[in-house]
Each structure stands twice: as C-alpha cells, then as structure tokens.
Short mmCIF file of C-alpha atoms (C1' of nucleotides) in Angstrom, two decimals:
data_model
loop_
_atom_site.label_atom_id
_atom_site.label_comp_id
_atom_site.label_asym_id
_atom_site.label_seq_id
_atom_site.Cartn_x
_atom_site.Cartn_y
_atom_site.Cartn_z
CA MET A 1 0.00 0.00 0.00
CA THR A 2 2.69 2.44 0.99
CA ASP A 3 6.40 2.43 1.57
CA ALA A 4 6.31 5.18 4.17
CA ARG A 5 8.74 4.58 7.01
CA ILE A 6 7.81 5.37 10.58
CA LEU A 7 10.27 5.99 13.39
CA VAL A 8 9.23 4.66 16.79
CA ILE A 9 11.09 6.19 19.74
CA ASP A 10 10.34 4.23 22.92
CA ASP A 11 12.56 2.78 25.59
CA GLU A 12 10.39 -0.27 26.27
CA ALA A 13 11.14 -3.09 23.86
CA PRO A 14 7.70 -4.78 24.20
CA ILE A 15 5.94 -1.59 23.17
CA ARG A 16 8.28 -1.13 20.25
CA ARG A 17 7.57 -4.68 19.13
CA PHE A 18 3.84 -4.18 19.56
CA LEU A 19 3.92 -1.02 17.46
CA ARG A 20 6.16 -2.60 14.87
CA VAL A 21 3.78 -5.52 14.34
CA ALA A 22 0.78 -3.24 14.09
CA LEU A 23 2.41 -0.76 11.74
CA GLU A 24 3.97 -3.39 9.51
CA ALA A 25 0.59 -5.08 9.21
CA ASP A 26 -0.64 -1.81 7.73
CA GLY A 27 2.17 -1.78 5.23
CA TYR A 28 4.59 0.67 6.79
CA GLY A 29 8.29 0.28 7.30
CA VAL A 30 9.35 0.66 10.93
CA ILE A 31 12.54 2.07 12.40
CA GLU A 32 13.12 1.63 16.13
CA ALA A 33 15.03 3.79 18.56
CA ALA A 34 15.32 3.15 22.28
CA THR A 35 16.72 6.48 23.44
CA ALA A 36 16.23 10.16 22.78
CA ARG A 37 19.70 10.43 21.40
CA ALA A 38 19.32 7.51 19.02
CA GLY A 39 15.89 8.74 18.02
CA LEU A 40 17.12 12.15 16.96
CA ALA A 41 20.00 10.58 15.07
CA SER A 42 17.62 8.25 13.26
CA ALA A 43 15.24 11.05 12.43
CA ALA A 44 18.08 12.91 10.78
CA ARG A 45 19.54 9.94 9.00
CA GLU A 46 16.42 8.12 7.83
CA ALA A 47 14.02 10.97 7.06
CA PRO A 48 10.96 8.96 8.19
CA ALA A 49 7.48 10.05 7.15
CA LEU A 50 6.28 10.09 10.76
CA VAL A 51 7.74 9.94 14.25
CA VAL A 52 5.95 8.13 17.07
CA LEU A 53 7.44 9.46 20.28
CA ASP A 54 6.91 8.09 23.76
CA LEU A 55 7.31 10.79 26.37
CA GLY A 56 8.57 8.40 29.06
CA LEU A 57 12.16 8.14 27.93
CA PRO A 58 14.85 7.52 30.51
CA ASP A 59 17.72 9.54 29.07
CA ALA A 60 15.92 12.79 28.33
CA ASP A 61 12.66 14.62 28.59
CA GLY A 62 10.54 13.55 25.67
CA LEU A 63 9.48 17.09 24.95
CA SER A 64 13.07 18.17 24.57
CA VAL A 65 13.35 15.61 21.79
CA LEU A 66 10.36 17.14 20.10
CA ARG A 67 11.68 20.67 20.46
CA ASP A 68 15.07 19.67 19.16
CA LEU A 69 13.48 17.97 16.18
CA ARG A 70 11.37 21.01 15.42
CA GLY A 71 14.55 23.04 15.23
CA TRP A 72 15.37 21.51 11.88
CA SER A 73 12.51 19.35 10.69
CA GLN A 74 8.77 19.42 10.04
CA ILE A 75 8.29 15.66 10.22
CA PRO A 76 4.88 15.02 11.82
CA VAL A 77 5.06 13.66 15.37
CA LEU A 78 2.52 11.53 17.21
CA ILE A 79 3.04 11.58 20.96
CA LEU A 80 2.42 8.59 23.22
CA SER A 81 2.10 9.28 26.93
CA VAL A 82 0.61 7.98 30.12
CA ARG A 83 -0.28 11.50 31.19
CA VAL A 84 -3.98 12.20 30.88
CA ASP A 85 -3.94 15.73 32.28
CA GLU A 86 -4.63 18.62 29.99
CA ALA A 87 -1.43 20.53 30.79
CA GLY A 88 0.71 17.71 29.46
CA LYS A 89 -1.28 17.48 26.26
CA VAL A 90 -1.25 21.22 25.72
CA GLU A 91 2.47 21.40 26.27
CA ALA A 92 3.19 18.64 23.77
CA LEU A 93 0.84 19.93 21.11
CA ASP A 94 2.15 23.47 21.43
CA ALA A 95 5.69 22.19 21.21
CA GLY A 96 4.90 21.04 17.70
CA ALA A 97 3.27 17.62 18.02
CA GLN A 98 0.53 16.75 15.54
CA ASP A 99 -1.32 14.30 17.77
CA TYR A 100 -1.32 13.01 21.34
CA VAL A 101 -2.49 9.54 22.32
CA VAL A 102 -2.85 8.43 25.93
CA LYS A 103 -1.63 4.98 26.93
CA PRO A 104 -3.12 2.49 27.03
CA PHE A 105 -4.72 2.95 23.66
CA GLY A 106 -6.61 0.91 21.10
CA VAL A 107 -4.48 -0.20 18.22
CA LYS A 108 -7.20 0.43 15.67
CA GLU A 109 -7.55 4.05 16.75
CA PHE A 110 -3.80 4.44 16.79
CA LEU A 111 -3.50 3.16 13.25
CA ALA A 112 -6.36 5.37 12.11
CA ARG A 113 -4.60 8.40 13.55
CA VAL A 114 -1.40 7.38 11.79
CA ARG A 115 -3.28 7.09 8.51
CA SER A 116 -4.83 10.50 9.08
CA LEU A 117 -1.45 12.11 9.73
CA LEU A 118 0.14 10.55 6.67
CA ARG A 119 -2.83 11.07 4.38
CA ASP A 120 -2.33 14.79 3.88
CA ARG A 121 1.39 14.46 3.40
CA VAL A 122 1.60 11.70 0.82
CA SER A 123 3.42 13.93 -1.61
CA GLU A 124 6.13 14.69 0.91
CA ILE A 125 6.97 11.12 1.81
CA GLN A 126 10.55 10.19 1.00
CA PRO A 127 11.24 6.77 -0.44
CA SER A 128 14.00 4.86 1.30
CA VAL A 129 16.02 4.76 -1.90
CA LEU A 130 16.96 7.89 -3.75
CA THR A 131 18.31 7.82 -7.27
CA ILE A 132 19.77 11.04 -8.55
CA GLY A 133 21.51 10.67 -11.86
CA PRO A 134 24.45 8.30 -11.42
CA LEU A 135 23.99 8.37 -7.64
CA ARG A 136 21.95 5.87 -5.67
CA ILE A 137 21.39 6.23 -1.93
CA ASP A 138 19.73 3.61 0.25
CA ALA A 139 18.58 4.80 3.65
CA ALA A 140 17.57 1.33 4.77
CA ASP A 141 21.09 -0.08 4.84
CA HIS A 142 23.06 3.18 4.71
CA SER A 143 24.76 2.42 1.45
CA ALA A 144 25.38 4.51 -1.60
CA THR A 145 26.70 3.88 -5.07
CA LEU A 146 28.05 6.15 -7.77
CA ASP A 147 27.96 4.79 -11.32
CA SER A 148 27.17 1.41 -9.75
CA HIS A 149 30.41 1.48 -7.78
CA PRO A 150 29.95 1.36 -4.01
CA LEU A 151 30.88 4.47 -2.07
CA HIS A 152 32.61 3.92 1.24
CA LEU A 153 31.00 6.59 3.39
CA THR A 154 31.41 7.12 7.11
CA ARG A 155 28.35 7.67 9.26
CA ARG A 156 28.68 11.43 9.29
CA GLU A 157 29.25 11.52 5.58
CA PHE A 158 26.19 9.42 4.93
CA ASP A 159 24.02 11.51 7.24
CA LEU A 160 25.11 14.64 5.46
CA LEU A 161 24.55 13.14 2.03
CA TRP A 162 21.08 11.95 2.97
CA MET A 163 20.17 15.26 4.55
CA LEU A 164 21.09 17.10 1.38
CA ALA A 165 19.81 14.59 -1.14
CA SER A 166 16.44 14.12 0.53
CA HIS A 167 15.91 17.87 0.17
CA ARG A 168 17.14 17.80 -3.39
CA GLY A 169 16.67 21.04 -5.24
CA ARG A 170 15.83 22.94 -2.10
CA LEU A 171 18.07 25.10 -0.01
CA VAL A 172 19.24 23.55 3.26
CA THR A 173 20.67 25.99 5.76
CA GLN A 174 23.85 25.35 7.68
CA GLU A 175 21.90 25.65 10.90
CA MET A 176 19.44 22.94 9.87
CA ILE A 177 22.21 20.53 8.99
CA LEU A 178 24.21 21.19 12.13
CA LYS A 179 21.18 20.80 14.38
CA ALA A 180 20.12 17.61 12.65
CA ILE A 181 23.49 15.85 12.54
CA TRP A 182 25.61 17.34 15.30
CA GLY A 183 22.80 18.39 17.63
CA THR A 184 21.39 21.73 18.65
CA ALA A 185 24.39 22.54 20.80
CA HIS A 186 26.65 22.69 17.74
CA ALA A 187 24.38 24.87 15.63
CA GLY A 188 27.19 27.38 15.19
CA ASP A 189 30.07 25.09 14.34
CA SER A 190 29.96 25.58 10.60
CA GLN A 191 33.54 24.46 10.31
CA TYR A 192 32.43 20.85 10.86
CA LEU A 193 30.25 21.25 7.85
CA ARG A 194 32.97 22.54 5.59
CA VAL A 195 35.21 19.64 6.46
CA TYR A 196 32.60 16.99 5.78
CA ILE A 197 31.26 18.70 2.71
CA ARG A 198 34.77 18.58 1.40
CA GLN A 199 35.13 14.87 2.12
CA LEU A 200 31.76 14.11 0.57
CA ARG A 201 32.58 16.06 -2.55
CA GLN A 202 35.84 14.22 -2.85
CA LYS A 203 34.15 10.83 -2.69
CA LEU A 204 31.44 11.96 -5.09
CA ARG A 205 34.12 13.31 -7.43
CA ASP A 206 32.40 16.64 -7.16
CA ASP A 207 33.98 20.02 -7.78
CA ALA A 208 33.19 22.85 -5.39
CA THR A 209 33.48 25.57 -8.01
CA ASN A 210 31.54 23.70 -10.70
CA PRO A 211 29.42 21.17 -8.83
CA ARG A 212 27.45 18.24 -10.21
CA PHE A 213 25.85 17.51 -6.85
CA ILE A 214 26.50 19.83 -3.95
CA MET A 215 26.16 23.53 -4.65
CA THR A 216 27.26 26.08 -2.07
CA GLU A 217 24.87 28.92 -1.30
CA PRO A 218 27.28 31.41 0.26
CA GLY A 219 26.29 32.72 3.63
CA ILE A 220 23.24 30.44 3.83
CA GLY A 221 23.89 26.76 3.29
CA TYR A 222 23.98 24.14 0.57
CA ARG A 223 21.74 22.77 -2.12
CA PHE A 224 21.71 19.32 -3.70
CA LEU A 225 21.23 19.78 -7.41
CA GLU A 226 18.41 17.97 -9.13
CA GLY A 227 19.43 15.24 -11.47
CA SER A 228 18.14 15.78 -14.98
CA MET B 1 -2.72 36.90 16.92
CA THR B 2 -4.52 35.37 13.96
CA ASP B 3 -7.48 36.14 11.82
CA ALA B 4 -8.26 32.55 10.86
CA ARG B 5 -11.97 31.78 10.80
CA ILE B 6 -13.33 28.55 12.20
CA LEU B 7 -16.66 27.01 11.31
CA VAL B 8 -18.48 25.30 14.17
CA ILE B 9 -21.22 22.85 13.12
CA ASP B 10 -23.29 21.79 16.11
CA ASP B 11 -27.00 21.66 16.72
CA GLU B 12 -26.84 22.56 20.41
CA ALA B 13 -26.71 26.30 20.93
CA PRO B 14 -24.99 26.15 24.36
CA ILE B 15 -22.11 24.15 22.92
CA ARG B 16 -21.78 26.53 19.99
CA ARG B 17 -21.65 29.43 22.40
CA PHE B 18 -19.15 27.67 24.58
CA LEU B 19 -16.88 26.98 21.61
CA ARG B 20 -17.31 30.50 20.26
CA VAL B 21 -16.20 32.07 23.53
CA ALA B 22 -13.20 29.79 23.79
CA LEU B 23 -12.10 30.22 20.18
CA GLU B 24 -12.61 33.96 20.14
CA ALA B 25 -10.56 34.26 23.30
CA ASP B 26 -7.74 32.69 21.31
CA GLY B 27 -8.15 35.24 18.55
CA TYR B 28 -10.08 33.27 15.94
CA GLY B 29 -13.15 34.33 14.08
CA VAL B 30 -16.09 31.96 14.55
CA ILE B 31 -18.87 31.00 12.14
CA GLU B 32 -21.77 28.99 13.52
CA ALA B 33 -23.98 26.48 11.80
CA ALA B 34 -26.74 24.49 13.49
CA THR B 35 -27.47 21.91 10.80
CA ALA B 36 -25.57 19.74 8.37
CA ARG B 37 -27.10 21.58 5.46
CA ALA B 38 -26.21 25.02 6.80
CA GLY B 39 -22.74 23.80 7.74
CA LEU B 40 -21.91 22.61 4.27
CA ALA B 41 -23.24 25.83 2.78
CA SER B 42 -21.11 27.88 5.16
CA ALA B 43 -18.03 25.81 4.47
CA ALA B 44 -18.42 26.50 0.77
CA ARG B 45 -19.26 30.15 1.16
CA GLU B 46 -16.84 31.22 3.88
CA ALA B 47 -13.86 28.96 3.16
CA PRO B 48 -12.93 28.70 6.85
CA ALA B 49 -9.46 27.61 7.92
CA LEU B 50 -10.89 24.79 10.04
CA VAL B 51 -14.19 22.99 10.58
CA VAL B 52 -15.27 21.74 14.01
CA LEU B 53 -17.96 19.15 13.40
CA ASP B 54 -20.20 17.56 16.01
CA LEU B 55 -21.32 14.11 14.94
CA GLY B 56 -24.64 14.30 16.79
CA LEU B 57 -26.58 16.32 14.27
CA PRO B 58 -30.32 15.80 13.96
CA ASP B 59 -30.84 16.32 10.28
CA ALA B 60 -28.09 14.07 8.93
CA ASP B 61 -25.37 11.66 9.91
CA GLY B 62 -22.32 13.69 10.81
CA LEU B 63 -20.05 11.48 8.79
CA SER B 64 -22.04 12.14 5.67
CA VAL B 65 -21.26 15.83 6.15
CA LEU B 66 -17.60 14.99 6.36
CA ARG B 67 -17.70 12.80 3.25
CA ASP B 68 -19.60 15.46 1.35
CA LEU B 69 -17.07 18.07 2.38
CA ARG B 70 -14.16 15.87 1.34
CA GLY B 71 -15.68 15.61 -2.09
CA TRP B 72 -14.66 19.14 -2.86
CA SER B 73 -12.49 20.50 -0.06
CA GLN B 74 -9.37 19.71 1.95
CA ILE B 75 -10.25 21.99 4.85
CA PRO B 76 -9.05 20.28 8.05
CA VAL B 77 -11.87 18.89 10.18
CA LEU B 78 -11.90 18.30 13.93
CA ILE B 79 -14.63 15.89 15.01
CA LEU B 80 -16.52 16.18 18.29
CA SER B 81 -18.42 13.12 19.43
CA VAL B 82 -19.79 11.37 22.47
CA ARG B 83 -18.75 8.00 21.06
CA VAL B 84 -15.72 6.59 22.82
CA ASP B 85 -15.56 3.28 20.95
CA GLU B 86 -12.73 2.69 18.55
CA ALA B 87 -14.92 1.85 15.58
CA GLY B 88 -16.45 5.31 15.62
CA LYS B 89 -13.07 7.00 15.79
CA VAL B 90 -11.62 4.84 13.03
CA GLU B 91 -14.58 5.51 10.80
CA ALA B 92 -14.35 9.27 11.25
CA LEU B 93 -10.60 9.48 10.84
CA ASP B 94 -10.66 7.26 7.76
CA ALA B 95 -13.43 9.37 6.29
CA GLY B 96 -10.98 12.26 6.21
CA ALA B 97 -11.07 13.87 9.65
CA GLN B 98 -7.83 15.28 11.00
CA ASP B 99 -8.67 14.86 14.67
CA TYR B 100 -11.31 13.32 16.92
CA VAL B 101 -12.16 14.63 20.38
CA VAL B 102 -14.52 12.83 22.74
CA LYS B 103 -17.09 14.85 24.69
CA PRO B 104 -16.87 15.98 27.33
CA PHE B 105 -13.46 17.47 26.75
CA GLY B 106 -11.13 20.00 28.32
CA VAL B 107 -11.18 23.36 26.63
CA LYS B 108 -7.41 23.81 26.92
CA GLU B 109 -6.75 20.55 25.12
CA PHE B 110 -9.32 21.41 22.50
CA LEU B 111 -7.68 24.75 21.82
CA ALA B 112 -4.24 23.17 21.68
CA ARG B 113 -5.48 20.70 19.07
CA VAL B 114 -6.97 23.54 17.08
CA ARG B 115 -3.65 25.35 17.16
CA SER B 116 -1.87 22.23 16.05
CA LEU B 117 -4.19 21.73 13.11
CA LEU B 118 -3.88 25.32 11.98
CA ARG B 119 -0.14 25.51 12.54
CA ASP B 120 0.77 23.21 9.69
CA ARG B 121 -1.37 25.06 7.21
CA VAL B 122 0.26 28.42 7.83
CA SER B 123 2.95 27.74 5.29
CA GLU B 124 0.33 27.07 2.68
CA ILE B 125 -1.50 30.26 3.51
CA GLN B 126 1.65 32.35 3.70
CA PRO B 127 3.73 31.65 0.61
CA SER B 128 7.36 32.63 0.64
CA VAL B 129 7.35 33.61 -3.01
CA LEU B 130 6.69 37.10 -4.29
CA THR B 131 6.06 37.80 -7.96
CA ILE B 132 6.15 41.43 -9.03
CA GLY B 133 6.01 41.89 -12.77
CA PRO B 134 9.13 40.31 -14.27
CA LEU B 135 10.62 39.84 -10.83
CA ARG B 136 10.28 36.68 -8.74
CA ILE B 137 11.62 36.41 -5.20
CA ASP B 138 11.69 33.22 -3.14
CA ALA B 139 12.47 33.75 0.54
CA ALA B 140 12.77 30.06 1.41
CA ASP B 141 15.24 29.61 -1.40
CA HIS B 142 17.00 32.95 -1.03
CA SER B 143 16.81 33.21 -4.77
CA ALA B 144 15.46 35.79 -7.17
CA THR B 145 14.94 35.90 -10.90
CA LEU B 146 14.37 38.77 -13.31
CA ASP B 147 12.75 37.85 -16.61
CA SER B 148 13.41 34.22 -15.68
CA HIS B 149 17.14 34.90 -15.43
CA PRO B 150 18.65 34.21 -12.02
CA LEU B 151 19.91 37.19 -10.09
CA HIS B 152 23.13 36.75 -8.18
CA LEU B 153 22.42 38.60 -4.95
CA THR B 154 24.56 38.77 -1.82
CA ARG B 155 22.94 38.24 1.54
CA ARG B 156 22.59 41.93 2.31
CA GLU B 157 21.24 42.64 -1.13
CA PHE B 158 18.66 39.90 -0.82
CA ASP B 159 17.58 41.02 2.64
CA LEU B 160 17.13 44.54 1.37
CA LEU B 161 15.19 43.41 -1.70
CA TRP B 162 12.90 41.25 0.43
CA MET B 163 12.34 44.06 2.92
CA LEU B 164 11.27 46.42 0.17
CA ALA B 165 9.35 43.96 -2.01
CA SER B 166 7.37 42.46 0.86
CA HIS B 167 6.12 45.97 1.63
CA ARG B 168 5.40 46.62 -2.01
CA GLY B 169 3.54 49.82 -2.67
CA ARG B 170 4.07 51.07 0.85
CA LEU B 171 6.67 53.51 2.07
CA VAL B 172 9.54 52.00 4.01
CA THR B 173 11.59 54.45 6.05
CA GLN B 174 15.36 54.38 6.14
CA GLU B 175 15.23 53.81 9.85
CA MET B 176 13.04 50.74 9.47
CA ILE B 177 15.39 49.19 6.95
CA LEU B 178 18.54 49.97 8.89
CA LYS B 179 17.12 48.58 12.10
CA ALA B 180 15.87 45.44 10.39
CA ILE B 181 19.01 44.59 8.43
CA TRP B 182 21.91 46.25 10.20
CA GLY B 183 20.48 46.33 13.71
CA THR B 184 19.29 49.11 15.95
CA ALA B 185 22.82 50.35 16.57
CA HIS B 186 23.16 51.41 12.93
CA ALA B 187 19.81 53.13 12.65
CA GLY B 188 21.53 56.33 11.54
CA ASP B 189 23.98 54.99 8.99
CA SER B 190 21.92 55.84 5.95
CA GLN B 191 25.02 55.71 3.80
CA TYR B 192 24.95 51.89 4.01
CA LEU B 193 21.55 52.06 2.47
CA ARG B 194 22.55 54.23 -0.43
CA VAL B 195 25.38 51.90 -1.32
CA TYR B 196 23.24 48.77 -1.30
CA ILE B 197 20.28 50.42 -2.96
CA ARG B 198 22.67 51.35 -5.73
CA GLN B 199 23.93 47.77 -6.10
CA LEU B 200 20.41 46.39 -6.07
CA ARG B 201 19.24 48.82 -8.71
CA GLN B 202 22.19 47.91 -10.86
CA LYS B 203 21.38 44.22 -10.70
CA LEU B 204 17.69 44.89 -11.28
CA ARG B 205 18.60 47.11 -14.23
CA ASP B 206 16.73 49.86 -12.49
CA ASP B 207 17.24 53.58 -12.99
CA ALA B 208 17.29 55.82 -9.95
CA THR B 209 15.78 58.81 -11.73
CA ASN B 210 13.11 56.83 -13.55
CA PRO B 211 12.62 53.66 -11.52
CA ARG B 212 10.74 50.51 -12.46
CA PHE B 213 11.15 48.98 -9.00
CA ILE B 214 12.78 51.07 -6.29
CA MET B 215 11.48 54.60 -5.95
CA THR B 216 13.29 57.05 -3.69
CA GLU B 217 11.18 59.07 -1.30
CA PRO B 218 13.57 61.93 -0.54
CA GLY B 219 14.23 62.55 3.10
CA ILE B 220 12.14 59.58 4.20
CA GLY B 221 12.98 56.26 2.61
CA TYR B 222 12.10 54.04 -0.32
CA ARG B 223 9.07 52.50 -1.91
CA PHE B 224 8.85 49.35 -4.00
CA LEU B 225 6.53 50.03 -6.91
CA GLU B 226 3.59 47.75 -7.52
CA GLY B 227 3.71 45.71 -10.67
CA SER B 228 0.78 46.44 -12.97
"C1'" DG C 1 48.13 -2.75 18.58
"C1'" DA C 2 46.47 -1.24 14.26
"C1'" DT C 3 42.86 0.96 11.89
"C1'" DC C 4 39.31 3.95 11.23
"C1'" DC C 5 36.55 7.82 12.17
"C1'" DC C 6 35.56 12.12 14.34
"C1'" DC C 7 36.93 16.41 15.93
"C1'" DT C 8 39.94 20.30 15.78
"C1'" DT C 9 43.13 23.73 14.07
"C1'" DA C 10 45.52 26.34 10.55
"C1'" DC C 11 45.94 28.85 6.31
"C1'" DG C 12 45.20 30.73 1.54
"C1'" DC C 13 41.91 32.67 -1.30
"C1'" DA C 14 37.71 34.70 -3.02
"C1'" DT C 15 33.78 37.18 -2.02
"C1'" DT C 16 31.31 40.29 0.56
"C1'" DC C 17 30.93 44.05 3.53
"C1'" DC C 18 32.12 48.35 5.35
"C1'" DT C 19 34.07 52.81 4.80
"C1'" DT C 20 35.51 56.95 2.61
"C1'" DA C 21 35.50 60.22 -1.05
"C1'" DC C 22 33.35 62.93 -4.50
"C1'" DG C 23 29.97 64.82 -7.92
"C1'" DC C 24 25.27 66.08 -8.87
"C1'" DC C 25 20.87 68.12 -8.05
"C1'" DG C 26 17.42 70.92 -5.86
"C1'" DC C 27 16.51 74.26 -2.60
"C1'" DA C 28 17.05 78.40 0.20
"C1'" DC C 29 18.86 82.68 0.56
"C1'" DA C 30 20.96 86.75 -0.72
"C1'" DT D 1 22.42 85.02 -10.80
"C1'" DG D 2 25.61 83.31 -7.63
"C1'" DT D 3 26.56 80.69 -3.39
"C1'" DG D 4 26.12 77.46 0.35
"C1'" DC D 5 24.01 73.33 2.07
"C1'" DG D 6 21.86 68.90 2.61
"C1'" DG D 7 20.46 64.65 0.61
"C1'" DC D 8 21.24 61.32 -2.85
"C1'" DG D 9 23.82 58.55 -6.28
"C1'" DT D 10 28.11 56.67 -7.65
"C1'" DA D 11 32.76 54.78 -7.46
"C1'" DA D 12 36.62 52.46 -5.42
"C1'" DG D 13 39.63 50.34 -2.00
"C1'" DG D 14 40.78 48.13 2.36
"C1'" DA D 15 38.95 45.22 6.12
"C1'" DA D 16 36.49 41.35 7.46
"C1'" DT D 17 34.17 37.33 6.71
"C1'" DG D 18 33.25 32.89 4.79
"C1'" DC D 19 34.65 28.94 2.14
"C1'" DG D 20 37.74 25.25 0.58
"C1'" DT D 21 41.51 22.58 1.68
"C1'" DA D 22 45.07 20.09 4.22
"C1'" DA D 23 46.88 17.86 8.15
"C1'" DG D 24 47.13 15.93 12.74
"C1'" DG D 25 45.65 14.26 17.43
"C1'" DG D 26 42.51 11.56 20.32
"C1'" DG D 27 39.42 8.00 21.09
"C1'" DA D 28 36.71 4.11 19.83
"C1'" DT D 29 36.51 -0.34 17.64
"C1'" DC D 30 38.02 -4.68 16.33
#
DNA sequence: GATCCCCTTACGCATTCCTTACGCCGCACA
DNA sequence: TGTGCGGCGTAAGGAATGCGTAAGGGGATC
C-alpha cells in the first residue's frame, strides 16, 4: 500500500515490538530507537514520514526531543504518553506535536490516527532509496553507489549526504544541517560542515566551483542539485 | 494573533456558544452552523481555515457531512463526538477527519489541538514567493529571478530586496530598513543604504531617476513600486 | 596494537561588507 | 544670478568574513 517509514522512539522493547507488528501489518516500514539520542540521530539519518514518540524516555525529557526535532525538521510527530492531564497534552501539542495519544490505547484508533497524519502528506513522503543521476542512496542499509560502484561513506558523511539529497533542489541551511546531525548545541560550528562537505565532494568526485551535486549557497547553506 | 476563521457545526446552541467564547478568546473568528445543510453551505461560502464538526446532528449523519465536504475540499476537520468506541473514531478518521475529540473534553486541550491543526497550514497560507512583474523572489530559497534569469544577490542585497518587495507599494523608512538589516545600533547609517540600494538597482537594471522597482522618497525612505 | 573515524586547528583565497570620497541636483537665501 | 548646504547617487579600495583545503591528534573499535 505504501512504503512510508515510521520511526518509533520508545525505551520499552515490548511496546516497540507491539507497534512494529501493528504498523507493519498496515504496510509501513518501521525504524526503532530506544533512546532520545538515538531517536534524533535516526530522524536525521532516515528521514521517516512520521515519528511516534513516547514521552517516558529515561535519558531525556521527551518534549526536549520534540523541540530539538522542530529546530530543523517538520516531520509530523505523534506523541504517546501515560499523562492524561490537559497541561501535558497542551504542552506537547504546542511544542509542535501533531497528535497526542494516551496509553493504554486501542491499536485500531492508533492506526487510524497514523493514517490521518500521513494522508495529507503523501506527496512529501521520501522513499527509502533515492536515485539522482548516477547516484543511488539507500537509507535502509546506509549504502550509496556512484555509477554502480559502491561508495565507502562514514556515518557522518552518509548523514550529510542523505540530509542534502532528501531535500534535493531545495536550499538547506547550515543551521538545519548542524542541528540535525551534530545536535542543537553545535548549531554554530559551521567548520564541521565545511570539512565533511569537502570529504563528501571528494568521494562523489564533485567540484566545489563547478558542482554536479552539492552547490554552495554562500552565507546560507547548501543545495543538492536535481538530477536531470 | 490570527485572523483565521473557524466554522463550528453543532445543533446545540450552548455548545456553539461555549466553543465561540473559547475560540474567540484565542483570537479566531467563529462562524456557527446548526445543521448539516447550513454547515456545508457555510463551508463552501466562507472557506474557513478549520471545521469543528459535532457528529450528533439531527438532520443528517455527521459522517455524511464529512464525506460530502471531502468531495470538494481539503479543509481540516476536527470531530466532536460522544462515542468513545474505537470503531467510531476509526470511521471518522478514515473518512478524512484530522482529529477526533470525545465529549466531554477539556477546553485547553481542544484549543491546543486547534492550534496544532492550523499551525501546519500556515505555510500554505503564507507563501514565501513574491512575484512582481518580471521579478520573482523566493524567501525560502534565497533566490530571485528577473525575466526568468537568475539574479546573483549577496545576503545583504537579498535582505534589502525582500524588505522592500514584501512591503510593495508602501513607504519604508530608512530607519526601518537599517534597524531590520543592520540592527538598531546602525539606525543612523543611511550611507549603508545608499550603497546597497545602488547595487540592487544595478542588478535589477533599475534607474534611480526613472525607476521601475525602487522609488526614492527623498528625506524619508524608499518604496517598491507595484507591478501592474 | 592497528585501523578507522571524528573532531579540531591552521591557512590561503575569493567574495562580501564596510568605509571613505566625491559629484550632482534641488533648494534656500541673498 | 551666484553661493552654500543637505540629501542622494556613484565609485573604489581596504577590512572582514566565509569557504575550501590540508593535516594531525585523540578515542573508539576490532
């Protein structure tokens, strides 16, 4: 039915498994993350169509995950929580969540809410494999090939490539990239970016002054050029 | 805060009044309809930003209103209902509703859900692209074209162009521009302005004495002329 | 213990920004 | 009609910033 991928951020393995089974039965791909840190990293690397976020994470306040995410992404977020009080709901929704479901919940309602969230955004859903000219990028197994030859990319390099390529044609600001890959605390360290952009370009056999792939937008950020 | 108008379709006058008071307190305009028929007519006539639909209407099944609406409109719909069972929720959400709130409900949560639904549509309402005659300016892209030819603008030049063009037709004082682009500390350095106005005009092929775009208002500021 | 990856620093170069200088025009005033 | 003045437009050069590039240290992994 659909190849939309959904990121589930929850520290409890049974709940993750429960959600995985339910979502996969509806035809979605599921990515799991057990911690806030891993969840944010996955959100940046995988560009899922939806994030299901449990607020009861051990390593960080769930809302801080949401706020961090909203610093660089508009991916819709469905919150799971045991809190039934209004203040908690209001806080989460105002922090940028699209929906809020109280545990325990019915799986049919949950799936219906997921369908509703994804329905209006079908056109924005990223496939897990991008093909741009001679370049092929697979988010599922973090591999990339250029002219059918495998590219040996490090994690940071792949994250950066995916971030740019999944926004192909559009401008991506330095701040967005830094927040997504290095975290909000490093939003000003643009030097990181220059170093990794350089390494990426080298592996893509790209030229900074006459780029095939990564175009610099001086003072703003970068843009991945659209393949013909 | 906002001038979005919300259509409330509910047959019970006290509930309509209750919702009106709450929504207006949050700065929305409210349109009331007491029947399915009147609600659909209002939705078509007023093009509200959001529809709040109570399923317990006397003259028609609430879901039929929703399905009718979805036949010709993508206005987001928030459902109110007394039904707590999953089947009812699933049916409504799958019929095209964006959210489903069970009565009785907390007004704070309700308002937060309204904000959430309207938040995502702001970008659609407020486009980042200006088109003025042969000139096209895209704020999200930081790009501009003149007669379909790309303009190579520096950051300052683009900021200045956007400042003027987004106030098209209206007078913009030197002080406003200087404070916005160079900061309050440079509110008196009108020489900056003259230099960058000059560069902008050059790139826009504009003539200071007989301008197509940027008209000087001596002693006060500048005005971006309206395209015909 | 070797390798790989990430972070960090340094430096040259190009672009952009700021700053200064000067000419023109209209206006006021004599 | 001449003169001074203020505001604007224009030109050019030095300062500052931002980008690309190279290289090396520290820590994790195997």
